[in-house]
Amino acid sequence: MSFPDYDFASHRFEVRPGIRLHYLDEGPRDGEVVVALHGNPSWSYCWRHLVHGLRDRYRVIVPDHVGMGLSDKPDDDADALPRYDYTLQSRVDDLAALLAHLGVDGPMTLAVHDWGGMIGFGWALSHTAQVRRLVVLNTAAFPMPPGKPMPWQIALGRDYHVGELLIRGFNAFSAGASRFGVERMMSREVRRAYVAPYDSWKNRISTVRFMQDIPLTERDRAWPLVAESGRRLGEYADRPAFLGWGLKDFVFDRDFLARFRTALPQAEVHTFEDAGHYVLEDKHEVLVPEIRAFLDRHPL
């Protein structure tokens, strides 16, 4: 299976018994490491432009989370073999296992988007010293800002059975995100690439489990990790940080950006009134050179 602009070597790692995680590992092995983490309902494809823009000098590692992209998509039924528990802690553990497998134990740049923020900053709770630079794009590393309502499109998938039926039966979330997560319409081929991994009820399990794992209260499983990430976000204030934000994002909006700006007051900030959630789709011609220049200005 081929996708536009996705001319990368595929690698797979048995992250858990019987479960293979797919990842990209592009660029020189002795280059400064950039770990880029996608969210839901995308996959490593969303980072392709940045990988192209960095791989001549930087080592860029981009996993597909289990259940996403080209990684395995196991069930989570009690009697499933292999079985996977679709939680934030599982994602953090998988990232730790992959980086240990690759021998990435030194200084690195953490690049995050969407759920990638909660996964990356959750992992960084026990690897803070390794994270020397940040690239943060339309994401969160803390609970929903107080008093902020959950968008109905997300609440439908998180809290209602009909939402799971729409997502797993009709791929509503992935298809909808590829259309409405951008201000500049994706080409048909690119849109197909975004939704291609989620081509059946079975293969859409993670797109709905991610939504069901969104932490809103202390009763939710992901809450401790996300709350702790939020409490410790200021620990990165002394490190170079790049914030790139599509201001038309109806989930990770100006309030989320404001929280990052408060915690990272010295961050380099790039905002776009005419970009949506998939800011790298709308603005890769601008963002990729700017991110490259930011990394070049702040060598590890």
Short mmCIF file of C-alpha atoms in Angstrom, two decimals:
data_model
loop_
_atom_site.label_atom_id
_atom_site.label_comp_id
_atom_site.label_asym_id
_atom_site.label_seq_id
_atom_site.Cartn_x
_atom_site.Cartn_y
_atom_site.Cartn_z
CA MET A 1 0.00 0.00 0.00
CA SER A 2 1.45 3.39 -1.02
CA PHE A 3 0.44 6.89 0.07
CA PRO A 4 1.32 10.33 -1.35
CA ASP A 5 4.63 11.70 -0.02
CA TYR A 6 5.06 8.71 2.31
CA ASP A 7 8.22 7.27 0.81
CA PHE A 8 9.69 5.98 4.06
CA ALA A 9 11.07 2.65 5.17
CA SER A 10 8.67 0.79 7.44
CA HIS A 11 9.93 -0.73 10.68
CA ARG A 12 8.09 -2.97 13.11
CA PHE A 13 8.83 -3.82 16.72
CA GLU A 14 7.06 -6.37 18.92
CA VAL A 15 6.12 -3.90 21.61
CA ARG A 16 4.11 -6.53 23.52
CA PRO A 17 3.83 -10.28 22.99
CA GLY A 18 2.11 -10.79 19.65
CA ILE A 19 1.59 -7.05 19.03
CA ARG A 20 3.74 -5.21 16.50
CA LEU A 21 4.16 -1.46 16.52
CA HIS A 22 4.99 0.24 13.21
CA TYR A 23 7.34 3.20 13.18
CA LEU A 24 9.48 5.42 10.99
CA ASP A 25 13.17 5.95 11.72
CA GLU A 26 14.51 8.37 9.15
CA GLY A 27 17.78 10.27 8.95
CA PRO A 28 21.34 9.69 10.15
CA ARG A 29 21.66 7.43 13.19
CA ASP A 30 24.09 9.88 14.76
CA GLY A 31 21.80 12.86 14.11
CA GLU A 32 19.99 14.77 16.84
CA VAL A 33 16.84 12.82 17.68
CA VAL A 34 13.34 14.14 17.07
CA VAL A 35 10.49 11.97 18.32
CA ALA A 36 7.16 12.95 16.74
CA LEU A 37 3.89 11.66 18.19
CA HIS A 38 0.55 11.73 16.40
CA GLY A 39 -2.93 11.73 17.87
CA ASN A 40 -6.40 10.46 17.05
CA PRO A 41 -7.64 9.67 14.41
CA SER A 42 -4.44 10.23 12.44
CA TRP A 43 -1.17 8.28 12.21
CA SER A 44 2.46 8.82 11.28
CA TYR A 45 1.31 10.04 7.87
CA CYS A 46 0.46 13.42 9.42
CA TRP A 47 4.17 14.05 10.11
CA ARG A 48 5.40 13.22 6.59
CA HIS A 49 6.22 16.81 5.57
CA LEU A 50 8.26 17.39 8.72
CA VAL A 51 10.12 14.10 8.24
CA HIS A 52 11.02 15.15 4.70
CA GLY A 53 12.18 18.54 5.97
CA LEU A 54 14.44 17.17 8.70
CA ARG A 55 15.76 13.77 7.68
CA ASP A 56 18.88 15.01 5.89
CA ARG A 57 20.34 16.05 9.26
CA TYR A 58 18.06 14.89 12.06
CA ARG A 59 17.05 11.39 13.12
CA VAL A 60 13.25 11.47 13.10
CA ILE A 61 11.37 8.68 14.89
CA VAL A 62 7.61 8.52 14.37
CA PRO A 63 5.59 5.62 15.82
CA ASP A 64 2.08 4.58 14.92
CA HIS A 65 0.38 3.97 18.25
CA VAL A 66 -1.05 0.46 18.67
CA GLY A 67 -4.38 0.27 16.86
CA MET A 68 -3.44 3.19 14.62
CA GLY A 69 -1.83 3.57 11.22
CA LEU A 70 0.19 0.54 10.14
CA SER A 71 0.56 -0.90 13.65
CA ASP A 72 -1.36 -3.99 14.74
CA LYS A 73 -4.94 -3.46 15.85
CA PRO A 74 -5.64 -6.04 18.56
CA ASP A 75 -8.96 -6.44 20.33
CA ASP A 76 -9.51 -5.55 23.96
CA ASP A 77 -12.10 -8.21 24.83
CA ALA A 78 -11.30 -10.05 28.03
CA ASP A 79 -10.56 -13.29 26.15
CA ALA A 80 -8.73 -11.74 23.17
CA LEU A 81 -5.31 -13.12 22.27
CA PRO A 82 -3.29 -10.99 21.95
CA ARG A 83 -5.18 -8.44 24.02
CA TYR A 84 -4.42 -4.74 24.32
CA ASP A 85 -5.65 -2.29 26.94
CA TYR A 86 -6.34 0.95 25.09
CA THR A 87 -5.32 3.45 27.77
CA LEU A 88 -3.01 6.42 28.00
CA GLN A 89 -0.71 4.45 30.30
CA SER A 90 -0.41 1.74 27.66
CA ARG A 91 0.62 4.38 25.10
CA VAL A 92 3.25 5.79 27.45
CA ASP A 93 4.61 2.31 28.15
CA ASP A 94 4.74 1.54 24.42
CA LEU A 95 6.72 4.70 23.72
CA ALA A 96 9.17 3.87 26.49
CA ALA A 97 9.60 0.35 25.09
CA LEU A 98 10.20 1.62 21.55
CA LEU A 99 12.79 4.20 22.57
CA ALA A 100 14.57 1.65 24.75
CA HIS A 101 14.57 -0.75 21.79
CA LEU A 102 16.13 1.95 19.61
CA GLY A 103 18.67 2.94 22.25
CA VAL A 104 17.35 6.50 22.49
CA ASP A 105 18.46 7.41 26.01
CA GLY A 106 20.09 10.79 25.44
CA PRO A 107 18.98 14.33 24.63
CA MET A 108 16.08 14.59 22.20
CA THR A 109 13.35 16.82 20.84
CA LEU A 110 9.73 15.95 21.61
CA ALA A 111 7.27 16.92 18.86
CA VAL A 112 3.58 16.39 19.62
CA HIS A 113 0.14 16.85 18.10
CA ASP A 114 -3.33 16.06 19.49
CA TRP A 115 -3.17 12.98 21.81
CA GLY A 116 0.56 12.92 21.11
CA GLY A 117 0.87 15.70 23.69
CA MET A 118 -0.62 13.66 26.50
CA ILE A 119 1.37 10.58 25.47
CA GLY A 120 4.64 12.47 25.05
CA PHE A 121 4.39 14.54 28.21
CA GLY A 122 3.18 11.46 30.09
CA TRP A 123 6.33 9.63 29.01
CA ALA A 124 8.43 12.68 29.86
CA LEU A 125 7.29 12.59 33.49
CA SER A 126 9.99 9.98 34.03
CA HIS A 127 12.35 11.24 31.28
CA THR A 128 12.25 15.01 31.82
CA ALA A 129 16.03 15.45 31.53
CA GLN A 130 16.05 13.87 28.06
CA VAL A 131 13.60 16.38 26.61
CA ARG A 132 15.78 19.33 25.56
CA ARG A 133 13.48 20.94 22.97
CA LEU A 134 9.74 20.98 22.37
CA VAL A 135 7.66 21.28 19.20
CA VAL A 136 4.01 21.59 20.22
CA LEU A 137 1.19 21.66 17.64
CA ASN A 138 -2.52 21.83 18.56
CA THR A 139 -2.48 19.53 21.55
CA ALA A 140 -2.77 19.34 25.34
CA ALA A 141 -0.64 18.16 28.23
CA PHE A 142 -3.17 18.95 30.96
CA PRO A 143 -6.87 18.37 31.67
CA MET A 144 -9.61 20.34 29.93
CA PRO A 145 -9.48 23.98 31.06
CA PRO A 146 -11.99 24.56 33.90
CA GLY A 147 -15.49 25.39 32.74
CA LYS A 148 -14.75 24.56 29.12
CA PRO A 149 -17.44 22.38 27.52
CA MET A 150 -16.53 19.25 25.60
CA PRO A 151 -17.35 19.73 21.89
CA TRP A 152 -20.45 17.70 21.08
CA GLN A 153 -18.67 15.82 18.29
CA ILE A 154 -16.16 14.47 20.83
CA ALA A 155 -18.73 13.88 23.57
CA LEU A 156 -20.78 11.79 21.16
CA GLY A 157 -17.91 9.37 20.64
CA ARG A 158 -16.77 9.43 24.25
CA ASP A 159 -20.03 8.98 26.12
CA TYR A 160 -22.70 7.51 23.85
CA HIS A 161 -23.12 4.07 22.33
CA VAL A 162 -24.43 5.60 19.11
CA GLY A 163 -21.13 7.44 18.80
CA GLU A 164 -19.20 4.18 18.87
CA LEU A 165 -21.55 2.76 16.24
CA LEU A 166 -20.94 5.74 13.96
CA ILE A 167 -17.17 5.66 14.43
CA ARG A 168 -16.67 1.92 14.11
CA GLY A 169 -19.47 1.29 11.66
CA PHE A 170 -18.95 4.21 9.29
CA ASN A 171 -15.46 5.57 10.12
CA ALA A 172 -17.21 8.84 10.96
CA PHE A 173 -14.45 10.28 13.10
CA SER A 174 -11.51 9.68 10.79
CA ALA A 175 -13.44 10.68 7.68
CA GLY A 176 -14.87 13.75 9.40
CA ALA A 177 -11.50 14.86 10.77
CA SER A 178 -9.87 14.62 7.35
CA ARG A 179 -12.55 16.93 5.94
CA PHE A 180 -13.22 19.34 8.79
CA GLY A 181 -9.83 19.33 10.55
CA VAL A 182 -8.35 21.55 7.84
CA GLU A 183 -9.13 24.91 6.33
CA ARG A 184 -7.42 24.02 3.03
CA MET A 185 -9.15 21.01 1.55
CA MET A 186 -6.98 17.91 1.36
CA SER A 187 -6.68 16.24 -2.00
CA ARG A 188 -8.71 13.08 -2.41
CA GLU A 189 -5.52 10.99 -2.36
CA VAL A 190 -4.29 12.53 0.90
CA ARG A 191 -7.72 12.18 2.51
CA ARG A 192 -7.76 8.53 1.50
CA ALA A 193 -4.34 8.06 3.08
CA TYR A 194 -5.58 9.47 6.38
CA VAL A 195 -8.52 7.07 6.55
CA ALA A 196 -6.92 4.03 4.88
CA PRO A 197 -5.78 2.25 8.07
CA TYR A 198 -9.32 2.38 9.46
CA ASP A 199 -11.07 0.28 6.88
CA SER A 200 -13.23 -2.03 9.01
CA TRP A 201 -15.09 -2.28 12.32
CA LYS A 202 -12.14 -4.21 13.77
CA ASN A 203 -9.55 -1.71 12.56
CA ARG A 204 -11.39 1.29 14.01
CA ILE A 205 -11.17 0.13 17.60
CA SER A 206 -8.48 2.61 18.61
CA THR A 207 -10.18 5.66 17.12
CA VAL A 208 -13.09 5.19 19.51
CA ARG A 209 -11.05 3.94 22.48
CA PHE A 210 -8.94 7.09 22.37
CA MET A 211 -12.11 9.17 22.64
CA GLN A 212 -13.45 7.04 25.47
CA ASP A 213 -10.17 7.54 27.36
CA ILE A 214 -10.38 11.36 27.39
CA PRO A 215 -9.98 12.35 31.06
CA LEU A 216 -12.57 14.81 32.34
CA THR A 217 -12.69 13.96 36.06
CA GLU A 218 -10.55 12.26 38.67
CA ARG A 219 -12.60 9.10 38.12
CA ASP A 220 -11.17 8.65 34.61
CA ARG A 221 -8.22 6.32 34.13
CA ALA A 222 -6.06 8.82 32.27
CA TRP A 223 -6.60 11.61 34.80
CA PRO A 224 -3.55 11.01 37.06
CA LEU A 225 -1.09 11.09 34.16
CA VAL A 226 -2.62 14.13 32.49
CA ALA A 227 -3.06 16.06 35.73
CA GLU A 228 0.56 15.39 36.72
CA SER A 229 1.75 16.46 33.26
CA GLY A 230 -0.15 19.70 33.68
CA ARG A 231 1.30 20.33 37.13
CA ARG A 232 4.83 19.83 35.84
CA LEU A 233 4.56 21.59 32.48
CA GLY A 234 6.44 24.60 33.81
CA GLU A 235 9.55 22.44 34.25
CA TYR A 236 10.19 22.91 30.53
CA ALA A 237 10.13 26.72 30.69
CA ASP A 238 13.92 26.90 30.52
CA ARG A 239 14.14 24.88 27.30
CA PRO A 240 13.62 25.98 23.71
CA ALA A 241 9.99 25.49 22.71
CA PHE A 242 8.12 26.01 19.45
CA LEU A 243 4.33 26.43 19.48
CA GLY A 244 2.54 26.12 16.14
CA TRP A 245 -1.22 26.57 16.25
CA GLY A 246 -4.12 26.42 13.85
CA LEU A 247 -6.63 28.80 15.43
CA LYS A 248 -9.63 27.24 13.68
CA ASP A 249 -9.24 24.04 15.74
CA PHE A 250 -12.59 23.51 17.48
CA VAL A 251 -11.05 21.28 20.19
CA PHE A 252 -7.50 22.45 20.91
CA ASP A 253 -8.35 26.11 20.57
CA ARG A 254 -6.97 29.41 21.88
CA ASP A 255 -7.55 28.36 25.49
CA PHE A 256 -5.17 25.41 25.12
CA LEU A 257 -2.61 27.60 23.38
CA ALA A 258 -2.89 30.15 26.20
CA ARG A 259 -2.13 27.47 28.78
CA PHE A 260 1.05 26.47 26.92
CA ARG A 261 2.09 30.11 26.53
CA THR A 262 1.70 30.66 30.27
CA ALA A 263 3.73 27.56 31.15
CA LEU A 264 6.36 28.20 28.45
CA PRO A 265 6.66 32.01 28.42
CA GLN A 266 9.84 32.04 26.30
CA ALA A 267 8.37 29.79 23.59
CA GLU A 268 8.52 30.79 19.94
CA VAL A 269 4.87 31.08 18.88
CA HIS A 270 3.42 30.76 15.38
CA THR A 271 -0.35 31.10 15.05
CA PHE A 272 -2.50 30.85 11.94
CA GLU A 273 -5.99 32.29 11.66
CA ASP A 274 -6.55 30.29 8.48
CA ALA A 275 -5.50 26.83 9.76
CA GLY A 276 -7.37 24.09 11.57
CA HIS A 277 -6.57 21.10 13.74
CA TYR A 278 -4.27 19.47 11.19
CA VAL A 279 -2.05 22.53 11.15
CA LEU A 280 0.75 20.68 9.33
CA GLU A 281 -1.64 20.00 6.46
CA ASP A 282 -2.78 23.60 6.21
CA LYS A 283 0.60 25.24 6.79
CA HIS A 284 3.42 22.78 6.17
CA GLU A 285 5.04 25.09 3.59
CA VAL A 286 5.52 27.64 6.41
CA LEU A 287 5.80 25.42 9.48
CA VAL A 288 8.36 22.91 8.29
CA PRO A 289 11.03 25.53 7.43
CA GLU A 290 10.26 27.39 10.66
CA ILE A 291 10.60 24.24 12.76
CA ARG A 292 13.82 23.35 10.95
CA ALA A 293 15.20 26.83 11.62
CA PHE A 294 14.17 26.59 15.28
CA LEU A 295 16.00 23.28 15.70
CA ASP A 296 19.06 24.62 13.89
CA ARG A 297 19.16 27.69 16.17
CA HIS A 298 19.00 25.57 19.32
CA PRO A 299 21.38 22.63 18.86
CA LEU A 300 21.32 20.00 21.57
#
